[in-house]
Short mmCIF file of C-alpha atoms and ligand atoms in Angstrom, two decimals:
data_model
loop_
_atom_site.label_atom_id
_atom_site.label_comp_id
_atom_site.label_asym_id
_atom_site.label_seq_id
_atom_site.Cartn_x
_atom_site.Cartn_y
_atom_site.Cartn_z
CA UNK J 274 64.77 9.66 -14.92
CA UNK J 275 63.14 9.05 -18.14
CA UNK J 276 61.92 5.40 -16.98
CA UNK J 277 59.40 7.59 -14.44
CA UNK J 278 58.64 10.48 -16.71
CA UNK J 279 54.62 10.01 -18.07
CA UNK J 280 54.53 6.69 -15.88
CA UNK J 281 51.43 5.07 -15.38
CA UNK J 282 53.18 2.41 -13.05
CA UNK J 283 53.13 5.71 -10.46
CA UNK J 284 56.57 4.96 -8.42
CA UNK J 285 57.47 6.77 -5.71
CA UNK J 286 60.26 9.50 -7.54
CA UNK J 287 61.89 10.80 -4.43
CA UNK J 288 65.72 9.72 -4.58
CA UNK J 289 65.41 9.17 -7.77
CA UNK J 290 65.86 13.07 -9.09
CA UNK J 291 69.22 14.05 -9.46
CA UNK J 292 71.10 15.70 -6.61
CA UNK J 293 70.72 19.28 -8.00
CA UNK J 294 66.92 18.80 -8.38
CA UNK J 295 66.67 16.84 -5.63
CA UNK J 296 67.91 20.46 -3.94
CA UNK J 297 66.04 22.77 -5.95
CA UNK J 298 62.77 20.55 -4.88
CA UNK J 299 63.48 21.66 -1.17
CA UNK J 300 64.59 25.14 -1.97
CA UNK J 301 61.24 25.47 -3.75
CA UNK J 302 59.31 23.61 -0.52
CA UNK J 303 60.64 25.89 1.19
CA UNK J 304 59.74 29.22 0.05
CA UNK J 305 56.21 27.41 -0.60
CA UNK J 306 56.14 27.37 2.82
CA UNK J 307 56.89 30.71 3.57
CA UNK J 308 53.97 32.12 1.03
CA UNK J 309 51.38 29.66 2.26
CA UNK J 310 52.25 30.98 5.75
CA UNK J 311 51.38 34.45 4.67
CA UNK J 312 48.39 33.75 2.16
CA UNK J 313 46.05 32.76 4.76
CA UNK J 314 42.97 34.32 2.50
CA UNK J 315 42.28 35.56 -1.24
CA UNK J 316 43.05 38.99 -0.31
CA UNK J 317 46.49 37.91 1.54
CA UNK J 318 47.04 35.78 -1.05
CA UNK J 319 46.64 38.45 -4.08
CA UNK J 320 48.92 41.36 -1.39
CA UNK J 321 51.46 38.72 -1.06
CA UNK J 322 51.45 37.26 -5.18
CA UNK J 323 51.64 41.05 -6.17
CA UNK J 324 54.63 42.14 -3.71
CA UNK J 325 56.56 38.75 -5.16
CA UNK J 326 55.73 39.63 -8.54
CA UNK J 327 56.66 43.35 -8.50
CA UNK J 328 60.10 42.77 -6.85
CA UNK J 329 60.89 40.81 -10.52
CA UNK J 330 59.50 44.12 -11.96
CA UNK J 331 56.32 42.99 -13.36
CA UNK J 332 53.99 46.15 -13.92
CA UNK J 333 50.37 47.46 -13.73
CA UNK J 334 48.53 46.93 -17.22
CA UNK J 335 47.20 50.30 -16.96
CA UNK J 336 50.86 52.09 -16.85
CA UNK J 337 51.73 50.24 -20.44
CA UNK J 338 50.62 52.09 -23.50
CA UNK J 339 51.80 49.62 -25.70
CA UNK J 340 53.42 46.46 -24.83
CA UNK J 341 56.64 44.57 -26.58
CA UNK J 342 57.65 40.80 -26.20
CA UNK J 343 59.56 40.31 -22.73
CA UNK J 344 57.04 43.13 -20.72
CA UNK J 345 56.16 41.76 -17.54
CA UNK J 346 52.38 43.17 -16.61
CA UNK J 347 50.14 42.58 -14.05
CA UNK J 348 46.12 43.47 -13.62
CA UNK J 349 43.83 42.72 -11.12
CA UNK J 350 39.95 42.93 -9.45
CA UNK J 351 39.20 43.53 -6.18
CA UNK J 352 42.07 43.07 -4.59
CA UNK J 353 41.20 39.57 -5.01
CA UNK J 354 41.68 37.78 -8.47
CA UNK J 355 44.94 38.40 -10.10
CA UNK J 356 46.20 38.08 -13.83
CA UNK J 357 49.91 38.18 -14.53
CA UNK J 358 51.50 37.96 -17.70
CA UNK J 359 54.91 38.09 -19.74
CA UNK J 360 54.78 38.80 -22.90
CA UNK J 361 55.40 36.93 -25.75
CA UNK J 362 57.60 37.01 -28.76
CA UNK J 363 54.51 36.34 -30.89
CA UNK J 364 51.53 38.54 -30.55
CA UNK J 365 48.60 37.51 -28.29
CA UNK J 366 46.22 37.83 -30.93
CA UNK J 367 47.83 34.56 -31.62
CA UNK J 368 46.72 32.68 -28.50
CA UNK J 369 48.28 32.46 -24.78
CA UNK J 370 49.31 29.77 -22.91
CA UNK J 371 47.47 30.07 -19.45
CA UNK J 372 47.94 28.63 -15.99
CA UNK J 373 44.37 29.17 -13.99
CA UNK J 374 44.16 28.34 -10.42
CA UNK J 375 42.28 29.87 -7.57
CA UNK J 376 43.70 31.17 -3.86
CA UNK J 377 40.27 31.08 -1.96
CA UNK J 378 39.75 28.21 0.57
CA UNK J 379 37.19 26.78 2.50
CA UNK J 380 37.41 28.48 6.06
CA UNK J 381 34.09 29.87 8.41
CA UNK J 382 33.00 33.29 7.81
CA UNK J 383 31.36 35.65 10.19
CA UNK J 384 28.00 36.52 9.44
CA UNK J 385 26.80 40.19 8.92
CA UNK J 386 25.63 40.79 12.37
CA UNK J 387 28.02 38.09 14.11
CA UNK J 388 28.63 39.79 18.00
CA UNK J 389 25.65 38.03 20.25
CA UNK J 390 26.21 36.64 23.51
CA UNK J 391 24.74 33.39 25.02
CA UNK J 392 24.89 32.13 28.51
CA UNK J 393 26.93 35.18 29.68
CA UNK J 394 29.75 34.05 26.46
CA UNK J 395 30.79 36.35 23.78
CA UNK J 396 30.76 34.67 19.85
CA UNK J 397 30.66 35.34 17.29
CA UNK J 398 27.97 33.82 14.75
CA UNK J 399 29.24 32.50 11.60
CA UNK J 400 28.75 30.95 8.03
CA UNK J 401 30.82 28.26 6.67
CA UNK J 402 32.14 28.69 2.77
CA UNK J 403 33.02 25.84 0.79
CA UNK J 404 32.82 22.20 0.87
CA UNK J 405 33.51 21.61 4.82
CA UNK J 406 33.49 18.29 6.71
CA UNK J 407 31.79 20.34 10.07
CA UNK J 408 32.97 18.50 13.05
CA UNK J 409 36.81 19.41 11.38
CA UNK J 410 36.76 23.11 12.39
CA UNK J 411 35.34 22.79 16.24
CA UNK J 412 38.13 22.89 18.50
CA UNK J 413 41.12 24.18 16.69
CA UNK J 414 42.75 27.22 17.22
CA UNK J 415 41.04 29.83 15.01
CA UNK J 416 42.75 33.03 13.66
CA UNK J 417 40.74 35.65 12.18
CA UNK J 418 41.46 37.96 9.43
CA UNK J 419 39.90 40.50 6.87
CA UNK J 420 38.86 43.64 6.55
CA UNK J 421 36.72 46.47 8.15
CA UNK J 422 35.40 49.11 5.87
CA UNK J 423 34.05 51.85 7.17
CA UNK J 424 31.57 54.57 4.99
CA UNK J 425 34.44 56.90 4.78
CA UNK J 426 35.91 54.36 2.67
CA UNK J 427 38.36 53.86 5.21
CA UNK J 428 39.91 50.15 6.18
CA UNK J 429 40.67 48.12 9.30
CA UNK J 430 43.09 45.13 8.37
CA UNK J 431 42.17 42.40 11.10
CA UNK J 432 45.14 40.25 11.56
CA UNK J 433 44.62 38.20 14.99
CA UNK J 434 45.75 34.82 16.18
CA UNK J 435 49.26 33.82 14.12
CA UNK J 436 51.89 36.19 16.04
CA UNK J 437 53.20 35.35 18.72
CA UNK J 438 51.32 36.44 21.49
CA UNK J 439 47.97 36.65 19.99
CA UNK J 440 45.10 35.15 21.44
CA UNK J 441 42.96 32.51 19.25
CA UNK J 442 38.82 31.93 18.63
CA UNK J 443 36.99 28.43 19.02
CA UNK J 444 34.42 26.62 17.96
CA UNK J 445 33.60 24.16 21.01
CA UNK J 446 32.41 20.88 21.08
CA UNK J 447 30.81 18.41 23.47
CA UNK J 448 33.03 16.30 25.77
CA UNK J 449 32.92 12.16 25.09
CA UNK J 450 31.54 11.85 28.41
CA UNK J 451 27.60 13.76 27.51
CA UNK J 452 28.24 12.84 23.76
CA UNK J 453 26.31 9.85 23.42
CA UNK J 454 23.35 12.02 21.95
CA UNK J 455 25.82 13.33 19.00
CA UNK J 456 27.24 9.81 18.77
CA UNK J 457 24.44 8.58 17.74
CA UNK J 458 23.83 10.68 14.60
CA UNK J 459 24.99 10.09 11.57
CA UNK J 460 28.05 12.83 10.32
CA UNK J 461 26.35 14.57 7.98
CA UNK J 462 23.54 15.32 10.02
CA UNK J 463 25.92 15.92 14.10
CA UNK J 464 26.60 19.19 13.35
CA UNK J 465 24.70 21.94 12.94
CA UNK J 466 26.31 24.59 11.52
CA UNK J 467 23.68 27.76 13.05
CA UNK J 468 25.53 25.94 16.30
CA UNK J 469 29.18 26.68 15.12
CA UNK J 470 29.45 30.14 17.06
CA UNK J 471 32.94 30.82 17.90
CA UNK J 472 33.99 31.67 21.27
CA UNK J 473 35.61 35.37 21.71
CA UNK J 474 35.02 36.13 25.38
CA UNK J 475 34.15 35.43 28.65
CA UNK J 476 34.85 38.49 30.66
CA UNK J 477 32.06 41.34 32.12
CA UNK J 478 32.57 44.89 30.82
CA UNK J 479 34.29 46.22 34.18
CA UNK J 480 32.73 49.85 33.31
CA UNK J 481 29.27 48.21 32.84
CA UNK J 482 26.37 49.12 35.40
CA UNK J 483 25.53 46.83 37.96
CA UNK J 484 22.20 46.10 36.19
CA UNK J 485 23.59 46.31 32.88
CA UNK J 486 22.79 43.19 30.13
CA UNK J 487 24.80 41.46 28.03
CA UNK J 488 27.94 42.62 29.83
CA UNK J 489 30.39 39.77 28.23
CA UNK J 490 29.49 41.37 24.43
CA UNK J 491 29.40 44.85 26.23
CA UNK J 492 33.19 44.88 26.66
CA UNK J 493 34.05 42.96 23.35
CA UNK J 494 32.49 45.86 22.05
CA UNK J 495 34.67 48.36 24.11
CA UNK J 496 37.81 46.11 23.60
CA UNK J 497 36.47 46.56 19.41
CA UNK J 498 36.35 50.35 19.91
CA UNK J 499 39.53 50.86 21.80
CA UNK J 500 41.67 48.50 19.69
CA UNK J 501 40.48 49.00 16.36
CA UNK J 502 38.09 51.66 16.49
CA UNK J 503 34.95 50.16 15.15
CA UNK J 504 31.48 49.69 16.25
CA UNK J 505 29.06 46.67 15.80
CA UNK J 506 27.23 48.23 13.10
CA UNK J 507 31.08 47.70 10.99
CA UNK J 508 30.49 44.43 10.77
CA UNK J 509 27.72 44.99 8.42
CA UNK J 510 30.59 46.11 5.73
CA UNK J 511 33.39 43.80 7.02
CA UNK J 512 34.43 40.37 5.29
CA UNK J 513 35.63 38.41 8.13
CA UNK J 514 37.45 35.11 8.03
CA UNK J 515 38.43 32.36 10.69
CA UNK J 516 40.99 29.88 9.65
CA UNK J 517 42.84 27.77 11.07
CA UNK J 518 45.96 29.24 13.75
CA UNK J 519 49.16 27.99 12.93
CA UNK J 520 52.08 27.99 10.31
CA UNK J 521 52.35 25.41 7.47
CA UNK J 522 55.23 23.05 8.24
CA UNK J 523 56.77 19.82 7.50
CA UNK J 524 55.13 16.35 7.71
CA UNK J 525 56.52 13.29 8.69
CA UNK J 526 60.39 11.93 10.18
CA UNK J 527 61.81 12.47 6.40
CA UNK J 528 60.37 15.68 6.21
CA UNK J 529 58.89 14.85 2.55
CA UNK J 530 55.87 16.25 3.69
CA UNK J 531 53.94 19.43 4.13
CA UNK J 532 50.62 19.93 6.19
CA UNK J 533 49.15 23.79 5.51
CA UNK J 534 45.74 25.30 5.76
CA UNK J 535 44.58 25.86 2.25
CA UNK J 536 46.98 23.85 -0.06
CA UNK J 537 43.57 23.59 -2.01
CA UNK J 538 44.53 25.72 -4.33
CA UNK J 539 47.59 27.98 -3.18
CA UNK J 540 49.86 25.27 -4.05
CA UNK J 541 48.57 25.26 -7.52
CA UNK J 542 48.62 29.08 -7.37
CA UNK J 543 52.33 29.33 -6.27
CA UNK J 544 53.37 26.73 -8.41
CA UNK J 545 52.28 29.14 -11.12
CA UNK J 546 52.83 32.26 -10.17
CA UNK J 547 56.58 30.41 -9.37
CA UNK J 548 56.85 28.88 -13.14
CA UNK J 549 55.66 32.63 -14.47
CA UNK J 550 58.45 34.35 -12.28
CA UNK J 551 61.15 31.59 -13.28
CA UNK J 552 60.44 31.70 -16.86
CA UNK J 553 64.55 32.00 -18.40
CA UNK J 554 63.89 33.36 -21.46
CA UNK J 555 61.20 35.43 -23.35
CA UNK J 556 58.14 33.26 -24.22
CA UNK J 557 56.85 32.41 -27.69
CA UNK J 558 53.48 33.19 -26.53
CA UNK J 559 52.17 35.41 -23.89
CA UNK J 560 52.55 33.09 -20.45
CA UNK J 561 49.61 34.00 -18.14
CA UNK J 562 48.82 33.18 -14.47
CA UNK J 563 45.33 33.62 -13.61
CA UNK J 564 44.51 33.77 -9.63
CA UNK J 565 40.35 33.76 -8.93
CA UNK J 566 38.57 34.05 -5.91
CA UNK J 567 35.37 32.06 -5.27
CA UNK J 568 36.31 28.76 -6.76
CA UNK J 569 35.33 27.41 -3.18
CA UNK J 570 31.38 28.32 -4.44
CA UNK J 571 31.36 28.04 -8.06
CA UNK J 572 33.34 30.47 -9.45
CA UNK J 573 30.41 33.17 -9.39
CA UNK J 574 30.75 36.63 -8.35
CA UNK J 575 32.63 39.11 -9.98
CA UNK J 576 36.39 38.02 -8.54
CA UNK J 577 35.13 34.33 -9.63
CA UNK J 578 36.01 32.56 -12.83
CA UNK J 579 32.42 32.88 -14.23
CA UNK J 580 32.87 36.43 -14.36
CA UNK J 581 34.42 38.69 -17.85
CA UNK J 582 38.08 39.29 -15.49
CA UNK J 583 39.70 37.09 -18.03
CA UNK J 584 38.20 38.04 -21.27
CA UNK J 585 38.87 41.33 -20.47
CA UNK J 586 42.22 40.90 -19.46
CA UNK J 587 43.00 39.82 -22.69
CA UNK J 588 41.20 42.90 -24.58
CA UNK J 589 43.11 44.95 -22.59
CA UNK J 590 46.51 43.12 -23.66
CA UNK J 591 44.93 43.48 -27.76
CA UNK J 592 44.58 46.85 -27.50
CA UNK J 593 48.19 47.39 -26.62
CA UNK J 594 49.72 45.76 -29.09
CA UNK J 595 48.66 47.53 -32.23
CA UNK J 596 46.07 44.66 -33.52
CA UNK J 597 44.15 44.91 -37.28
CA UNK J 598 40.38 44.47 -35.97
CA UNK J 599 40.85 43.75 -32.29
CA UNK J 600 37.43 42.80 -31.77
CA UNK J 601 37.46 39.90 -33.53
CA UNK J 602 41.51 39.51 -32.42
CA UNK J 603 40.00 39.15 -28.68
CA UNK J 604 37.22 36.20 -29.75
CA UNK J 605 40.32 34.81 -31.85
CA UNK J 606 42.88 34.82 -29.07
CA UNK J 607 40.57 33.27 -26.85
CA UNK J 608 39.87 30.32 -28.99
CA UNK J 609 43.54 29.63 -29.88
CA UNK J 610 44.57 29.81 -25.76
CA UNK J 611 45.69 26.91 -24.21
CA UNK J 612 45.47 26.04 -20.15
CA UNK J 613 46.56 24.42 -17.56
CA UNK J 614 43.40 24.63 -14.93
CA UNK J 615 45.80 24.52 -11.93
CA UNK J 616 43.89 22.60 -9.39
CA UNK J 617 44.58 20.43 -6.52
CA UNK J 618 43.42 16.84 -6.80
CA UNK J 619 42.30 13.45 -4.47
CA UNK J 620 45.81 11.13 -3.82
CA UNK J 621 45.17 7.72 -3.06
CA UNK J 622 45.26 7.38 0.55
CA UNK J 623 45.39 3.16 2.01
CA UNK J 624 43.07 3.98 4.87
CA UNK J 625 39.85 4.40 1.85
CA UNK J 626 40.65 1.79 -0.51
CA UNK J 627 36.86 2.18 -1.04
CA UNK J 628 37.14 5.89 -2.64
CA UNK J 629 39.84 4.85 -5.31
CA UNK J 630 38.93 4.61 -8.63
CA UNK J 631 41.40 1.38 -9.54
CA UNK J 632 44.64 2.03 -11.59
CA UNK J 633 43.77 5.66 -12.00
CA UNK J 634 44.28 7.72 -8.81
CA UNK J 635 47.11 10.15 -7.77
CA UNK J 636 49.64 8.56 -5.41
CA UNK J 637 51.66 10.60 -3.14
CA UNK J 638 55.32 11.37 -4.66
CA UNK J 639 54.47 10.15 -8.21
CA UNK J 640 54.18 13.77 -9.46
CA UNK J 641 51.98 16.80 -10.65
CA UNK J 642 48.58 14.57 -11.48
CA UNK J 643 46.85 15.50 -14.92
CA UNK J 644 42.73 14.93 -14.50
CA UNK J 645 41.22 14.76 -18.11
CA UNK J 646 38.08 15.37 -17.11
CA UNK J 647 36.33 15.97 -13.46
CA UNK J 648 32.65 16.23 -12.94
CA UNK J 649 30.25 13.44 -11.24
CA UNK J 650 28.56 10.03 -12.33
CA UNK J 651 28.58 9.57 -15.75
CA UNK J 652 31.51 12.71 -16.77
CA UNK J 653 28.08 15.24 -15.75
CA UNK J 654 29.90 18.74 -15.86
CA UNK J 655 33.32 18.49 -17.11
CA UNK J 656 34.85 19.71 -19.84
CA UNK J 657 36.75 16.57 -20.70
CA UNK J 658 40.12 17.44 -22.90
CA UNK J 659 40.78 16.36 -26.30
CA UNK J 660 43.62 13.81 -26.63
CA UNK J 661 45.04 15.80 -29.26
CA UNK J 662 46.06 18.68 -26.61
CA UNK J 663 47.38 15.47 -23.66
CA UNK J 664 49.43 14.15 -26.21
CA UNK J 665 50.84 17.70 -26.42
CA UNK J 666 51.55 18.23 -22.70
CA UNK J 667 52.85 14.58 -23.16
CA UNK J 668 55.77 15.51 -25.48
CA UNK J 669 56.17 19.27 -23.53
CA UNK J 670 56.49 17.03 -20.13
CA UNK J 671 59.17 14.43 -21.66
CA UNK J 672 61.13 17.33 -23.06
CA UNK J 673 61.45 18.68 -19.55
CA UNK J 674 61.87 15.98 -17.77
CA UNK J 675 58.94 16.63 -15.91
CA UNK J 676 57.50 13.39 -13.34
CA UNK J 677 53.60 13.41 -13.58
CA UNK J 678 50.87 10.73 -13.30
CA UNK J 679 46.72 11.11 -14.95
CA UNK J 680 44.13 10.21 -12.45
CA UNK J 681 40.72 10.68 -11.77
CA UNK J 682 39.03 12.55 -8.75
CA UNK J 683 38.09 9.19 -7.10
CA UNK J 684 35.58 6.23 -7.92
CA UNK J 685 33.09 5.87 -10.49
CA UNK J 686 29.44 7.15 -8.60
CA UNK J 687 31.42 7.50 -5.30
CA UNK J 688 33.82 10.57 -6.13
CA UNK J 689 33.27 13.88 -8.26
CA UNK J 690 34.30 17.55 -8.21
CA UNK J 691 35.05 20.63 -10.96
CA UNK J 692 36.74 23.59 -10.97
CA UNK J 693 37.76 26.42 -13.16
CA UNK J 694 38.34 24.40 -16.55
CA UNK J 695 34.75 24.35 -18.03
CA UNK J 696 34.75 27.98 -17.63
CA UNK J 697 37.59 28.55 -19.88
CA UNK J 698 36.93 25.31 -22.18
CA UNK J 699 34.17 27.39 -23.29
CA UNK J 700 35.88 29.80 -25.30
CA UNK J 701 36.91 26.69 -27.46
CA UNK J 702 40.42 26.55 -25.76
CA UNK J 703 42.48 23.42 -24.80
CA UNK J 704 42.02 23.50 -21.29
CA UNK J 705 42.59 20.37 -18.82
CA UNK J 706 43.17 19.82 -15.12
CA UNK J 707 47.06 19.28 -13.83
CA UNK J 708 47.90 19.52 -9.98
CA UNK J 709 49.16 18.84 -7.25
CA UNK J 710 47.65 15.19 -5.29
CA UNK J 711 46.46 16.17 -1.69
CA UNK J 712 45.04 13.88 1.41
CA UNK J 713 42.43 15.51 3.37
CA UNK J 714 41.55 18.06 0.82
CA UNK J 715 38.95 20.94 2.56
CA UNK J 716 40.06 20.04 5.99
CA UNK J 717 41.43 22.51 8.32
CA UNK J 718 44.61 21.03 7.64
CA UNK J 719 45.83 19.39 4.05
CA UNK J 720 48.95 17.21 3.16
CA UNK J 721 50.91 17.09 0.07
CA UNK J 722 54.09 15.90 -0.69
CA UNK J 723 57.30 18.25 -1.96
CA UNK J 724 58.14 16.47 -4.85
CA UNK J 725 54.50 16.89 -6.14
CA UNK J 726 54.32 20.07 -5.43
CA UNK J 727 57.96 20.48 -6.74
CA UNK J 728 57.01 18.80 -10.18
CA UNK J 729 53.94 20.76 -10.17
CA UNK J 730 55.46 23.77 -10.69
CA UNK J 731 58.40 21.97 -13.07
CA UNK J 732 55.34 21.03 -15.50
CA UNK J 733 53.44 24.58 -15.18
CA UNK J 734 57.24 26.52 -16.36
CA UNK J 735 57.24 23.64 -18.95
CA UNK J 736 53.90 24.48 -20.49
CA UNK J 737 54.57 28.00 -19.90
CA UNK J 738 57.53 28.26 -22.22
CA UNK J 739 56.59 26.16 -24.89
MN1 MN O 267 40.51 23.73 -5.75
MN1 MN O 268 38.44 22.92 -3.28
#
């Protein structure tokens, strides 16, 4: 093992764990599995993190008046972003140790007023979030979930398209044989997206007039009104999601695979929500796992990063433990943190040699992939970690046993990204980027490999209990 721990030679670790890991790897693909099956959006994602979490007996904030080292809390906003938290032996005044990842993904939203009908079809009209490659999301089954809420305050959970049985949505494309005209554009420009309308129905209202308009949306409607009991004017107050149909499974022959809608960033998320749960003793600090929404479109919004969910969070923790001066205790605790911004990153994929930035990309089965710094061109918007705190993780990694690789998100000029670490960084924390290496990253449909995903998590428990 320890001739592949902190490699930068990147082998290929699986077969070379031993056998109980190499078991406890697929135990933990497994159940990954089974929660990215279920998390198919932010608000699934925070229902499903929550009912995990509160099996193991972790707690509301609010129901603590004081806290003691070993409580197991958790807090949340919206019903969207998520903090959960055991408590440390020392106080939190002291400084936490923080794993930050976020469980939206990109995926095609409906727009306010989506039901319209064109050339006697029923679609709805939508509005893509996040960093899509277009052409990806026409044809594939599309499920669609959210919620209705009506003025009454009451809520319509919209679950269609991954039971058995359930019928799917669409976004249709042109057939090779008339596409010569879309052939001829170049990607970026082929797709319209005010053309990505998803198919819902095709049949006349059979209780419409004869002279009636509009008859396909006509019995939508009525099919709306008898199933669910909502009207078009709902969808004003809705928040409406089509993703991918379909269950995350295994990839490849030796199954060391796994291709799921929205790895980007619920593997991160699991991985720590999964190191939090697993933690075997009481932490010296306070371990937090921090779950945003909107990382997909900057982390604005108040369920996104940018927003005071975090510095509040830990006010909230100050003022139950019986601080001197807890104003100042907050600004201090912030400072001393330390995180792990869980994020997913590029692997190195043979097919675009081009993309790779030489000697320093992820590779596929090398490990949980530590990015120093993200951002564009020349480092423009990263946060960039001291090597003070790496050579920290470095010696918390060895001591664990933990296989990981550094990269960077692609080529010099050519690649680029961020995510939630400059947000924290700015409290003065240690914060850098460690995840898990995907291929096809935003597409309907992303790969990553157990073992990193496995080692992911081994590195996130790790930093946790340190
Ligand atoms: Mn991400
Ligand atoms: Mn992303």
């Amino acid at each position: 093992m320890s001739d592949i721990v902190g490699t930068v030679k990147r082998e290929n670790a699986v077969g070379r764990l031993s056998e109980k890991e190499t078991a406890a790897c697929a135990d933990y693909a497994k159940d990954y599995v089974s929660y990215l099956g279920i998390a198919k959006t932010e608000r699934r994602a925070y229902a499903e993190a929550v009912r995990r979490i509160e099996a193991l007996g972790f707690r509301e904030l609010s129901t603590f008046e004081t806290l003691k080292p070993g409580d197991k809390v958790y807090r949340g906003y919206h019903g969207k972003t998520l903090m959960a938290a055991v408590i440390g032996q020392e106080p939190v005044a002291n400084g936490i140790n923080v794993i930050g990842g976020h469980t939206d993904a990109p995926r095609i939203d409906l727009k306010p007023v989506p039901l319209c009908e064109k050339g006697g079809l029923a679609y709805f009209d939508t509005h893509y979030y996040g960093g899509i490659k277009k052409f990806h999301w026409l044809v594939h089954p599309l499920a669609l979930y959210g919620v209705i809420v009506k003025p009454d305050g009451s809520k319509v959970e919209v679950a269609i398209g991954d039971n058995p049985g359930d019928p799917v949505f669409q976004i249709t494309d042109i057939l090779p044989h008339f596409g010569a005209e879309q052939s001829a554009k170049k990607v970026s420009e082929a797709f319209d997206p005010e053309d990505m309308d998803v198919l819902i129905g095709s049949a006349p209202d059979p209780t419409a007039d004869k002279d009636a308009k509009e008859t396909v949306k006509r019995n939508i409607l009525r099919i709306l009104a008898d199933t669910y009991g909502v009207t078009e004017e709902d969808f004003l107050s809705a928040e409406l999601e089509l993703v991918p149909a379909g269950m995350p499974r295994d990839l490849g022959l030796d199954r060391s695979m796994i291709v799921g809608y929205g790895h980007d960033d619920r593997v991160c998320a699991y991985a720590g929500l999964r190191a939090l749960m697993d933690l075997p003793a009481i932490p010296r600090r306070t371990g937090m796992v921090l779950l945003c929404d909107k990382e997909e479109i900057g982390s604005v919004g108040a369920t996104g990063m940018d927003s005071t969910f975090f510095e509040n969070s830990v006010a909230e923790l100050i003022a139950r433990q019986d601080t001197p001066r807890p104003e100042i205790a907050v600004r201090r605790a912030l400072e001393a943190s330390r995180m792990l911004s869980a994020d997913v990153c590029a692997a190195s994929d043979p097919h675009f040699p081009n993309a790779d930035s030489t000697g320093n990309m992820a590779k596929m089965n090398a490990g949980g992939c530590l990015i120093k710094y993200t951002g564009a061109r020349g480092k423009s918007g990263a946060s960039d970690a001291r090597a003070e705190f790496i050579a920290d993780l470095r010696r918390i990694f060895a001591k664990d046993g933990v296989v990981w690789q550094a990269g960077e998100l692609g080529r010099c000029e050519k690649g680029g990204g961020g995510t939630i670490a400059l947000y924290m960084a700015r409290y003065g924390m240690d914060v850098v980027d460690f995840g898990v290496p995907l291929f096809n990253m935003h597409a309907p449909w992303e790969t990553a490999s157990k073992l990193d995903c496995y080692m992911t998590y081994r590195a996130y428990r790790a930093f946790l209990a340190d």
